Amino acid sequence: MSRRMGRATGSFGSGVRGAIGLGRSLDDAFYDDLLEVLITADCGVATSERLVAALRERARAEHIRDAGAAVAALHAEMLAMLEQRDRALHLDAFPSVVLVVGVNGSGKTTTVGKMAYRLREEGRTPIIAAADTYRAAAIDQMRIWADRAESEFVAHQPGGDPGAVAYDAVQAAIARRADCVLVDTAGRLHTKANLMAELAKVRRVVQRIIPEAPHETLLVLDATTGMNAGNQARAFHEVLQLTGLVVTKLDGTARAGTVIAIEEELGVPVKLVGLGEDIDDLNVFDPEAYLDALFGVEGEEEAVSPGEPGAGA
Ligand SMILES: Nc1nc2c(ncn2[C@@H]2O[C@H](COP(=O)(O)OP(=O)(O)OP(=O)(O)O)[C@@H](O)[C@H]2O)c(=O)[nH]1
Ligand SMILES: [Mg+2]
């Protein structure tokens, strides 16, 4: 993960370490630059300010004098913050229901396909519900993924009621003793109240069969969205009480910091990350690999290769 993200963090050179320069002294300019680097990486203004203030405090208390040691302390600070969160998928109920939501094109259908594949690899028996009924193509796309993942598939006609598809899939899971139901939903703008209400209805319908469901409600965020991801996350969280985030397309962006900002603001952990378009390109979120990419630890190995600009700060 850090290798692929490392490649992608090119817009701030070799990550935070490269952008900030480690040979300098710890003055106000250092902290200002560090704040700017974090904000540029989309860590969010509030989170970045809090992190830099905590680092200042720590540097004073621990008599940290050089930038290298300060950046190492920041890395440790952020790791501790990220490791606090419970990132496990809670799919112990039989059947467990996973509702997958997000704006158009964020990677929901792909993520459902990859998740089904992962679950199959773990010896589980997922059923995929094609509850994006808006386009025939969406149903076909989901069916292709279900075949690839060797998973069962429940769909209705295009234009049908998404709640009814989810309901049937849960019934099918119970009847066939499948152990989880993955519900793909249509992309929708978080600002469209009627479409958000439709998602709430899908959830209510499922709850008629299993009151605790959905056991996971995952918002799929495209990492290249940048800070607007925060607005999306807030809106979906308000309607659905998200249990986790999936950040896709982390293989193609420098905007990896978003993850931290959203997690911190909403208290909803990133559980999975998409690192490509293949079926096995879905990973659990690994804070250490993520920070290595953000800080540019990978950049060190590659530092000898020519044409790696340390620019960006
Ligand atoms: N590079 C990369 N591409 C991805 C990733 N996840 C999804 N994609 C691509 O993003 C595009 C959209 O993915 P979909 O899964 O169709 O997105 P969606 O959210 O279901 O889209 P709608 O149903 O139209 O809202 C596809 O071309 C995917 O191959 C990822 O982790 N990395
Ligand atoms: Mg889709």
Tab-separated table of N, CA and C in Angstrom, residues 3 71 75 93 99 136 147 191 193-194 198 201 215-216 235 247-248 264 279 286:
chain	number	residue	atom	x	y	z
A	3	ARG	N	3.846	1.539	-1.085
A	3	ARG	CA	4.566	1.669	-2.347
A	3	ARG	C	3.666	2.341	-3.377
A	71	VAL	N	9.764	15.914	12.997
A	71	VAL	CA	8.932	15.210	12.025
A	71	VAL	C	8.704	13.766	12.473
A	75	HIS	N	5.122	12.060	13.216
A	75	HIS	CA	4.769	10.742	12.673
A	75	HIS	C	4.220	9.853	13.795
A	93	ALA	N	-22.712	-11.259	12.676
A	93	ALA	CA	-24.103	-11.715	12.669
A	93	ALA	C	-24.361	-12.543	11.410
A	99	LEU	N	-24.332	-2.076	3.814
A	99	LEU	CA	-24.929	-1.110	2.890
A	99	LEU	C	-23.807	-0.210	2.371
A	136	ALA	N	-29.869	-0.021	-16.314
A	136	ALA	CA	-29.671	-1.440	-16.618
A	136	ALA	C	-28.182	-1.760	-16.572
A	147	ASP	N	-20.009	-12.461	-10.662
A	147	ASP	CA	-19.479	-13.665	-11.312
A	147	ASP	C	-18.001	-13.814	-11.026
A	191	THR	N	-26.454	16.230	-1.649
A	191	THR	CA	-27.291	17.419	-1.457
A	191	THR	C	-28.738	17.182	-1.897
A	193	ALA	N	-32.047	15.775	-1.241
A	193	ALA	CA	-32.763	15.239	-0.076
A	193	ALA	C	-33.595	14.004	-0.411
A	194	ASN	N	-34.265	14.013	-1.572
A	194	ASN	CA	-35.134	12.878	-1.896
A	194	ASN	C	-34.330	11.594	-2.093
A	198	GLU	N	-34.279	8.118	0.104
A	198	GLU	CA	-34.431	6.786	-0.478
A	198	GLU	C	-33.480	5.785	0.191
A	201	LYS	N	-34.731	4.750	3.398
A	201	LYS	CA	-35.823	3.781	3.214
A	201	LYS	C	-35.276	2.370	2.966
A	215	HIS	N	-25.298	-3.986	9.439
A	215	HIS	CA	-24.223	-4.138	10.417
A	215	HIS	C	-23.044	-3.241	10.072
A	216	GLU	N	-22.908	-2.961	8.808
A	216	GLU	CA	-21.938	-1.952	8.374
A	216	GLU	C	-22.619	-1.057	7.340
A	235	ALA	N	-22.969	14.656	5.236
A	235	ALA	CA	-24.356	14.491	4.799
A	235	ALA	C	-24.806	13.024	4.895
A	247	VAL	N	-11.993	4.409	1.160
A	247	VAL	CA	-11.367	5.436	0.329
A	247	VAL	C	-10.786	4.758	-0.910
A	248	THR	N	-11.359	5.076	-2.055
A	248	THR	CA	-10.926	4.442	-3.301
A	248	THR	C	-9.953	5.333	-4.058
A	264	GLU	N	-11.227	12.270	11.852
A	264	GLU	CA	-11.170	13.069	13.063
A	264	GLU	C	-12.461	13.839	13.280
A	279	ILE	N	-9.626	-6.997	-8.944
A	279	ILE	CA	-10.493	-7.583	-7.917
A	279	ILE	C	-9.790	-7.694	-6.559
A	286	ASP	N	-4.172	0.404	6.539
A	286	ASP	CA	-2.999	0.165	7.376
A	286	ASP	C	-2.366	1.517	7.719
